[in-house]
Short mmCIF file of C-alpha atoms and ligand atoms in Angstrom, two decimals:
data_model
loop_
_atom_site.label_atom_id
_atom_site.label_comp_id
_atom_site.label_asym_id
_atom_site.label_seq_id
_atom_site.Cartn_x
_atom_site.Cartn_y
_atom_site.Cartn_z
CA MET A 1 -51.53 -2.86 -39.63
CA SER A 2 -49.37 0.24 -39.24
CA ALA A 3 -50.76 3.77 -39.60
CA PHE A 4 -48.90 4.12 -42.91
CA GLU A 5 -50.26 0.87 -44.29
CA SER A 6 -53.82 1.78 -43.46
CA GLN A 7 -53.41 5.27 -44.96
CA TYR A 8 -51.50 4.41 -48.12
CA GLY A 9 -52.08 0.68 -48.61
CA GLU A 10 -48.34 -0.11 -48.71
CA SER A 11 -45.59 -0.44 -46.16
CA ALA A 12 -43.23 2.46 -45.44
CA PRO A 13 -39.52 2.06 -46.22
CA VAL A 14 -38.60 4.30 -43.29
CA ARG A 15 -39.91 4.15 -39.77
CA VAL A 16 -38.60 6.50 -37.09
CA ILE A 17 -39.39 5.99 -33.43
CA ALA A 18 -38.75 8.99 -31.18
CA PRO A 19 -39.34 8.79 -27.42
CA GLY A 20 -40.54 11.54 -25.12
CA ARG A 21 -38.50 12.53 -22.09
CA ILE A 22 -38.83 13.32 -18.43
CA ASN A 23 -36.26 15.26 -16.47
CA LEU A 24 -35.10 13.93 -13.09
CA ILE A 25 -33.53 17.21 -11.95
CA GLY A 26 -31.98 20.40 -13.32
CA GLU A 27 -35.15 22.28 -14.24
CA HIS A 28 -35.17 25.57 -16.09
CA ILE A 29 -31.40 25.76 -16.10
CA ASP A 30 -30.54 24.21 -19.47
CA TYR A 31 -30.83 27.65 -21.08
CA LEU A 32 -28.57 29.03 -18.33
CA GLY A 33 -25.71 26.64 -19.08
CA GLY A 34 -26.48 24.35 -16.14
CA LYS A 35 -26.48 20.57 -15.96
CA VAL A 36 -29.69 18.58 -16.38
CA MET A 37 -30.57 14.92 -16.04
CA PRO A 38 -33.31 13.75 -18.39
CA ILE A 39 -34.21 10.24 -19.53
CA ALA A 40 -35.82 9.18 -22.80
CA ILE A 41 -39.03 7.34 -21.90
CA ASN A 42 -41.20 4.45 -23.02
CA ARG A 43 -43.81 6.68 -24.65
CA HIS A 44 -43.10 7.30 -28.30
CA LEU A 45 -44.02 9.06 -31.44
CA THR A 46 -43.64 7.11 -34.68
CA VAL A 47 -43.26 8.63 -38.13
CA GLU A 48 -43.42 6.29 -41.11
CA ALA A 49 -42.39 7.74 -44.43
CA ALA A 50 -41.85 6.97 -48.09
CA PRO A 51 -40.30 9.19 -50.77
CA SER A 52 -42.71 10.59 -53.34
CA ASN A 53 -42.40 12.64 -56.50
CA SER A 54 -45.26 15.00 -55.76
CA GLY A 55 -43.01 17.95 -54.84
CA VAL A 56 -44.80 18.29 -51.52
CA VAL A 57 -44.54 16.78 -48.07
CA GLU A 58 -47.80 15.06 -47.31
CA ILE A 59 -48.33 14.10 -43.70
CA MET A 60 -51.20 12.41 -41.92
CA PRO A 61 -51.40 12.59 -38.13
CA GLU A 62 -53.33 9.72 -36.62
CA GLY A 63 -56.03 10.50 -34.06
CA MET A 64 -56.62 14.13 -35.06
CA ASP A 65 -59.80 13.55 -37.09
CA PHE A 66 -58.12 14.49 -40.34
CA THR A 67 -59.92 13.32 -43.46
CA ALA A 68 -56.93 14.03 -45.70
CA PRO A 69 -53.19 14.51 -45.09
CA ALA A 70 -51.79 17.99 -44.42
CA LEU A 71 -49.75 19.31 -47.33
CA ILE A 72 -46.51 21.27 -47.11
CA ASP A 73 -45.21 22.90 -50.26
CA LEU A 74 -41.43 22.58 -50.29
CA LYS A 75 -41.18 25.79 -52.30
CA SER A 76 -42.74 27.87 -49.51
CA LEU A 77 -41.79 26.67 -46.05
CA GLU A 78 -43.74 29.36 -44.23
CA ARG A 79 -44.74 29.35 -40.59
CA ARG A 80 -48.44 28.49 -40.09
CA THR A 81 -50.50 30.92 -38.01
CA LYS A 82 -53.86 29.11 -37.71
CA PRO A 83 -54.11 27.39 -34.29
CA SER A 84 -55.38 24.18 -35.93
CA GLU A 85 -52.16 24.06 -37.97
CA SER A 86 -49.71 25.01 -35.22
CA TRP A 87 -48.46 21.39 -34.92
CA MET A 88 -47.26 21.67 -38.52
CA ASN A 89 -44.71 24.29 -37.49
CA TYR A 90 -42.57 21.58 -35.87
CA VAL A 91 -42.45 19.79 -39.22
CA ILE A 92 -42.06 22.89 -41.39
CA GLY A 93 -39.46 24.29 -38.99
CA VAL A 94 -37.26 21.21 -39.28
CA LEU A 95 -37.60 21.09 -43.07
CA SER A 96 -36.64 24.76 -43.22
CA VAL A 97 -33.57 24.59 -40.95
CA TYR A 98 -32.33 21.46 -42.72
CA ARG A 99 -32.73 23.22 -46.06
CA ASP A 100 -30.82 26.23 -44.68
CA ALA A 101 -28.08 23.81 -43.58
CA GLY A 102 -27.66 22.92 -47.26
CA ILE A 103 -29.56 19.64 -47.27
CA GLN A 104 -31.84 19.03 -50.22
CA ILE A 105 -35.28 18.18 -48.81
CA PRO A 106 -36.89 15.29 -50.66
CA ALA A 107 -40.66 15.15 -51.17
CA PHE A 108 -42.24 12.44 -49.05
CA LYS A 109 -45.49 11.15 -47.67
CA ALA A 110 -45.75 10.19 -44.03
CA THR A 111 -47.95 9.30 -41.09
CA ILE A 112 -47.53 10.23 -37.45
CA SER A 113 -48.81 8.01 -34.68
CA SER A 114 -48.12 8.45 -31.01
CA ASP A 115 -48.82 7.37 -27.45
CA LEU A 116 -46.96 10.43 -26.19
CA PRO A 117 -49.43 13.06 -24.99
CA THR A 118 -48.99 16.65 -26.20
CA GLY A 119 -48.72 19.54 -23.72
CA ALA A 120 -47.87 17.11 -20.90
CA GLY A 121 -44.33 18.34 -20.33
CA LEU A 122 -43.02 15.12 -21.92
CA SER A 123 -41.45 16.72 -25.00
CA SER A 124 -43.81 15.59 -27.71
CA SER A 125 -42.61 18.58 -29.74
CA ALA A 126 -38.94 17.60 -29.51
CA ALA A 127 -39.94 14.02 -30.41
CA LEU A 128 -41.78 15.23 -33.53
CA GLU A 129 -38.91 17.52 -34.55
CA THR A 130 -36.35 14.76 -34.10
CA ALA A 131 -38.46 12.22 -35.96
CA ILE A 132 -38.87 14.54 -38.94
CA ALA A 133 -35.13 15.31 -38.86
CA LEU A 134 -34.35 11.58 -39.00
CA VAL A 135 -36.81 11.06 -41.87
CA VAL A 136 -35.12 13.86 -43.84
CA GLU A 137 -31.70 12.35 -43.10
CA ALA A 138 -32.80 8.83 -44.06
CA LEU A 139 -34.35 9.97 -47.34
CA SER A 140 -31.60 12.42 -48.29
CA GLY A 141 -28.72 10.21 -47.18
CA VAL A 142 -27.12 13.07 -45.19
CA GLU A 143 -26.62 12.02 -41.59
CA GLN A 144 -26.13 14.55 -38.77
CA ASP A 145 -24.36 13.86 -35.53
CA VAL A 146 -26.71 13.62 -32.52
CA VAL A 147 -25.69 17.02 -31.10
CA ASP A 148 -25.93 18.85 -34.44
CA ARG A 149 -29.34 17.29 -35.04
CA ALA A 150 -30.54 18.45 -31.61
CA LEU A 151 -29.25 21.98 -32.31
CA LEU A 152 -31.07 22.09 -35.65
CA CYS A 153 -34.30 20.91 -34.00
CA GLN A 154 -33.90 23.49 -31.23
CA ARG A 155 -33.51 26.19 -33.88
CA ALA A 156 -36.70 24.98 -35.57
CA GLU A 157 -38.54 25.27 -32.27
CA HIS A 158 -37.21 28.80 -31.64
CA GLU A 159 -37.99 30.09 -35.09
CA PHE A 160 -41.19 28.27 -36.00
CA ALA A 161 -42.92 27.35 -32.72
CA GLY A 162 -41.81 30.59 -31.03
CA VAL A 163 -40.56 28.84 -27.87
CA PRO A 164 -37.03 29.94 -26.84
CA CYS A 165 -36.30 26.51 -25.34
CA GLY A 166 -32.97 25.18 -24.12
CA ILE A 167 -31.31 22.09 -25.59
CA MET A 168 -32.37 19.50 -23.01
CA ASP A 169 -35.42 18.05 -24.73
CA GLN A 170 -33.94 17.60 -28.18
CA LEU A 171 -30.77 16.01 -26.77
CA ALA A 172 -32.66 13.74 -24.38
CA VAL A 173 -34.88 12.50 -27.21
CA GLY A 174 -31.81 11.93 -29.40
CA ALA A 175 -29.18 10.66 -26.97
CA GLY A 176 -31.11 8.80 -24.26
CA LYS A 177 -29.84 5.32 -23.36
CA LYS A 178 -31.78 2.33 -22.06
CA GLY A 179 -31.54 2.02 -18.26
CA HIS A 180 -29.67 5.32 -17.89
CA ALA A 181 -30.19 8.98 -17.10
CA LEU A 182 -28.36 11.44 -19.33
CA LEU A 183 -26.23 13.86 -17.35
CA LEU A 184 -25.98 16.71 -19.83
CA ASN A 185 -23.80 19.74 -19.27
CA CYS A 186 -25.54 22.46 -21.24
CA ALA A 187 -22.49 24.73 -21.06
CA ASP A 188 -20.46 22.55 -23.42
CA LEU A 189 -23.03 19.89 -24.46
CA SER A 190 -20.92 17.08 -23.01
CA THR A 191 -22.86 14.07 -21.75
CA ARG A 192 -22.42 11.20 -19.33
CA GLN A 193 -24.74 8.22 -18.94
CA ILE A 194 -25.65 7.47 -15.31
CA PRO A 195 -27.10 4.00 -14.63
CA LEU A 196 -30.46 4.06 -12.86
CA PRO A 197 -30.69 2.00 -9.66
CA PRO A 198 -32.58 -1.20 -10.59
CA GLU A 199 -34.42 -1.40 -7.26
CA LEU A 200 -36.14 1.95 -7.88
CA ALA A 201 -38.90 2.62 -10.39
CA ILE A 202 -39.82 5.97 -11.87
CA VAL A 203 -43.47 6.94 -12.11
CA THR A 204 -44.65 9.76 -14.35
CA THR A 205 -48.02 11.30 -13.56
CA ASP A 206 -49.57 13.60 -16.15
CA THR A 207 -52.04 16.07 -14.60
CA ARG A 208 -53.52 16.57 -18.07
CA VAL A 209 -53.40 20.28 -17.36
CA LYS A 210 -52.14 21.37 -20.76
CA HIS A 211 -49.20 23.65 -20.70
CA ALA A 212 -48.42 25.97 -23.57
CA LEU A 213 -44.89 27.21 -23.26
CA GLY A 214 -45.43 29.46 -26.26
CA ASP A 215 -47.89 31.55 -24.24
CA GLY A 216 -45.17 33.74 -22.80
CA GLU A 217 -44.37 32.68 -19.23
CA TYR A 218 -41.42 30.51 -20.30
CA LYS A 219 -40.02 33.41 -22.30
CA ARG A 220 -40.53 35.76 -19.35
CA ARG A 221 -38.45 33.49 -17.10
CA ARG A 222 -35.64 33.62 -19.63
CA GLU A 223 -35.92 37.40 -19.75
CA ASP A 224 -35.75 37.57 -15.94
CA CYS A 225 -32.52 35.58 -16.06
CA ASP A 226 -31.03 37.84 -18.76
CA GLU A 227 -31.96 40.81 -16.60
CA ILE A 228 -30.18 39.30 -13.58
CA LEU A 229 -26.94 38.94 -15.52
CA ARG A 230 -27.29 42.46 -16.92
CA ARG A 231 -27.85 44.01 -13.49
CA LEU A 232 -24.95 42.11 -11.95
CA ASP A 233 -22.74 42.66 -14.98
CA LEU A 234 -21.97 38.95 -15.28
CA ASN A 235 -21.73 36.68 -18.30
CA SER A 236 -23.20 33.50 -16.87
CA PHE A 237 -24.96 31.91 -13.92
CA ASP A 238 -21.87 29.82 -13.38
CA GLU A 239 -19.99 33.05 -12.62
CA LEU A 240 -22.72 34.00 -10.17
CA ARG A 241 -22.55 30.58 -8.53
CA LYS A 242 -18.78 30.82 -8.18
CA ALA A 243 -18.97 34.37 -6.81
CA GLY A 244 -21.52 33.16 -4.24
CA LEU A 245 -25.11 34.30 -4.67
CA GLU A 246 -25.23 35.79 -1.16
CA THR A 247 -22.51 38.32 -2.06
CA ARG A 248 -24.62 39.77 -4.90
CA ILE A 249 -28.26 39.03 -4.09
CA GLY A 250 -28.71 42.43 -2.37
CA GLU A 251 -28.31 44.11 -5.76
CA LEU A 252 -31.46 42.44 -7.11
CA ASP A 253 -35.11 43.22 -6.49
CA GLU A 254 -37.31 40.70 -4.71
CA LYS A 255 -38.55 38.87 -7.80
CA LEU A 256 -35.17 38.65 -9.50
CA SER A 257 -33.49 37.50 -6.30
CA ARG A 258 -35.93 34.59 -6.13
CA ARG A 259 -35.31 33.70 -9.77
CA ALA A 260 -31.55 33.79 -9.15
CA ARG A 261 -31.90 31.67 -6.02
CA HIS A 262 -33.73 28.98 -7.97
CA ALA A 263 -31.11 28.93 -10.70
CA VAL A 264 -28.07 28.84 -8.45
CA SER A 265 -29.52 26.29 -6.03
CA GLU A 266 -30.70 24.03 -8.88
CA PHE A 267 -27.17 24.16 -10.39
CA GLU A 268 -25.87 22.73 -7.09
CA ARG A 269 -28.57 20.09 -6.76
CA VAL A 270 -27.83 18.35 -10.06
CA ASP A 271 -24.29 17.23 -9.15
CA GLN A 272 -25.46 16.14 -5.72
CA PHE A 273 -28.32 14.20 -7.29
CA ALA A 274 -25.97 12.41 -9.70
CA GLY A 275 -23.91 11.26 -6.70
CA ALA A 276 -27.01 10.20 -4.77
CA LEU A 277 -28.30 8.22 -7.73
CA GLN A 278 -25.01 6.35 -8.09
CA SER A 279 -24.96 5.40 -4.43
CA SER A 280 -28.76 4.83 -4.24
CA ASP A 281 -28.89 7.30 -1.36
CA ARG A 282 -32.65 7.51 -0.91
CA GLU A 283 -32.52 10.17 1.77
CA ALA A 284 -30.49 12.50 -0.46
CA LEU A 285 -32.69 11.82 -3.50
CA ALA A 286 -35.77 12.69 -1.43
CA ARG A 287 -34.26 15.89 -0.06
CA LEU A 288 -33.01 17.11 -3.45
CA MET A 289 -36.26 16.39 -5.33
CA ARG A 290 -38.30 18.11 -2.65
CA ALA A 291 -36.00 21.13 -2.65
CA SER A 292 -36.10 21.31 -6.45
CA HIS A 293 -39.89 21.26 -6.50
CA ASP A 294 -40.20 23.89 -3.78
CA SER A 295 -37.74 26.12 -5.56
CA LEU A 296 -39.72 25.85 -8.83
CA ARG A 297 -42.96 26.47 -6.95
CA LEU A 298 -41.94 29.39 -4.78
CA ASP A 299 -38.91 31.03 -6.36
CA TYR A 300 -39.29 30.33 -10.06
CA GLU A 301 -43.13 30.20 -10.01
CA VAL A 302 -43.63 27.66 -12.78
CA SER A 303 -45.71 25.07 -10.90
CA CYS A 304 -49.50 24.87 -10.55
CA PRO A 305 -51.94 23.55 -7.89
CA GLU A 306 -52.35 20.15 -9.56
CA LEU A 307 -48.59 19.52 -9.67
CA ASP A 308 -48.18 20.74 -6.09
CA TYR A 309 -50.95 18.45 -4.93
CA LEU A 310 -49.44 15.38 -6.59
CA VAL A 311 -46.01 16.07 -5.13
CA ALA A 312 -47.24 16.85 -1.61
CA SER A 313 -49.59 13.86 -1.53
CA ALA A 314 -46.81 11.52 -2.72
CA TYR A 315 -44.62 12.51 0.24
CA ASP A 316 -47.58 12.03 2.60
CA LEU A 317 -48.22 8.41 1.61
CA PRO A 318 -47.60 5.62 4.11
CA GLU A 319 -44.31 3.76 3.85
CA GLU A 320 -45.83 0.76 2.05
CA PHE A 321 -46.04 2.89 -1.17
CA GLY A 322 -42.26 3.14 -1.19
CA VAL A 323 -42.04 6.81 -2.19
CA VAL A 324 -38.49 8.11 -2.32
CA GLY A 325 -38.86 11.55 -3.92
CA SER A 326 -41.19 13.51 -6.17
CA ARG A 327 -41.16 16.75 -8.16
CA MET A 328 -42.63 18.43 -11.21
CA THR A 329 -40.80 17.71 -14.44
CA GLY A 330 -40.34 19.79 -17.59
CA GLY A 331 -41.34 23.37 -18.25
CA GLY A 332 -44.26 23.41 -15.79
CA PHE A 333 -47.50 25.47 -15.79
CA GLY A 334 -49.25 22.07 -15.94
CA GLY A 335 -47.79 18.86 -17.30
CA SER A 336 -46.34 16.04 -15.24
CA THR A 337 -44.61 14.98 -12.06
CA VAL A 338 -41.85 12.41 -11.70
CA THR A 339 -41.57 10.20 -8.64
CA PHE A 340 -38.98 7.65 -7.56
CA VAL A 341 -40.59 4.71 -5.74
CA ALA A 342 -39.44 1.27 -4.61
CA ARG A 343 -39.91 -0.99 -7.65
CA ASP A 344 -42.21 -3.42 -5.82
CA SER A 345 -44.72 -0.72 -4.94
CA ALA A 346 -44.75 1.17 -8.27
CA GLY A 347 -48.05 -0.31 -9.51
CA ALA A 348 -49.82 0.40 -6.24
CA PHE A 349 -48.40 3.92 -6.20
CA CYS A 350 -49.76 4.67 -9.71
CA GLU A 351 -53.23 3.54 -8.69
CA ARG A 352 -53.10 5.53 -5.48
CA GLN A 353 -52.03 8.75 -7.26
CA LYS A 354 -54.83 8.42 -9.79
CA LYS A 355 -57.43 7.82 -7.10
CA SER A 356 -56.39 10.65 -4.83
CA PHE A 357 -56.11 13.11 -7.77
CA GLU A 358 -59.59 12.11 -8.96
CA GLU A 359 -61.01 12.68 -5.51
CA LYS A 360 -59.43 16.10 -5.29
CA PHE A 361 -59.96 17.45 -8.81
CA GLY A 362 -62.81 15.31 -10.21
CA ARG A 363 -60.86 14.19 -13.28
CA SER A 364 -58.32 11.52 -14.10
CA PRO A 365 -54.60 11.98 -14.48
CA ASP A 366 -52.46 9.46 -16.34
CA SER A 367 -49.90 7.66 -14.18
CA PHE A 368 -47.46 5.16 -15.61
CA ILE A 369 -44.29 3.29 -14.73
CA THR A 370 -41.57 4.88 -16.78
CA SER A 371 -38.50 3.16 -18.11
CA ALA A 372 -35.44 4.73 -19.66
CA VAL A 373 -35.17 3.78 -23.33
CA ASP A 374 -32.76 4.43 -26.19
CA GLY A 375 -33.05 7.73 -28.03
CA ALA A 376 -34.72 8.22 -31.41
CA GLY A 377 -33.67 6.03 -34.29
CA VAL A 378 -34.49 4.96 -37.83
CA HIS A 379 -35.79 1.48 -38.41
CA ALA A 380 -35.50 0.98 -42.15
CA LEU A 381 -37.46 -1.92 -43.62
C1 GLA B 401 -38.97 22.95 -21.58
C2 GLA B 401 -37.84 23.39 -22.51
C3 GLA B 401 -36.50 22.86 -22.01
C4 GLA B 401 -36.28 23.20 -20.54
C5 GLA B 401 -37.49 22.80 -19.71
C6 GLA B 401 -37.37 23.23 -18.27
O1 GLA B 401 -39.13 21.57 -21.64
O2 GLA B 401 -38.07 22.93 -23.81
O3 GLA B 401 -35.46 23.39 -22.82
O4 GLA B 401 -35.96 24.55 -20.38
O5 GLA B 401 -38.69 23.35 -20.25
O6 GLA B 401 -36.32 22.57 -17.64
#
């Protein structure tokens, strides 16, 4: 029985399935107009919904010990400030930006169920935003194009969750394609689907160290990058890249020069990685993922000991585990790593990562073989 059926005793006319995402490379440069390469993954959030005439949006999240659904009054779409209600801001935010875009928001009742962990760097927030957006579109009959929908969801996250995120997560959740990585140019939002090599598997390992990007460090990184452009009197990191970082780095203090070095070097790595993926060049994939992780750890300072341990121990494994390359994925400060391994050894690699993490930290991570799936969609009954 679905979550909606057990809550409301009837089946839902609208079911939206929205995947999470991992990012293969291009970290912390979406908001700088760089290229990124996420995939939509086989962990999902499902929202089932039915129109109602109650004048409110009534929404029941499964697995949160709620005894009654949360209620959102469509006449006052205000941001919630209580920590226990902070998840509702993703819903309220989307309803509010859609209303501002001139779409009449219908009253509905809904359930949320999910096997996508929150705070794991796997974009559960973008999945929830996108799912709510698709519910609103299905019930109002006004369909947005995938890029416009992602932009509306990003705005909801900025204004209601207080995270000044880039566009990667919302577009990955919306535009992912089975078996492919999405090469997304954040400067013009153009996309290209890159087939993943079938002989390699991707493993995601969630440290279960909860990250909270709203807590300020993410925003501080963005401010550092704004400051770099201000000091160098440039309009974009692409200009800095073209000018050559070494010609200008002397004008920055130590911290800002490290931030700039991460950004410019990560810009370069993405195109190289796309080429390496297409030719299955394992040596290049390994080198680029290692360099990306080190740059995030040392220059951008968004990693943490648990992520560093997982990455370092993956590279140290004997050949039989088939490790190609490993790095942290997503915003960092906790969350998950992504590792390319030979497909035949993926199961053994997952088990090995769990065991060695447990020995080191005394608690269990989650490690799973990750496939690239299609982006979010409506499955009407
Ligand atoms: C978070 C943000 C994204 C992106 C990543 C880092 O996931 O939501 O926009 O900046 O961090 O690459």
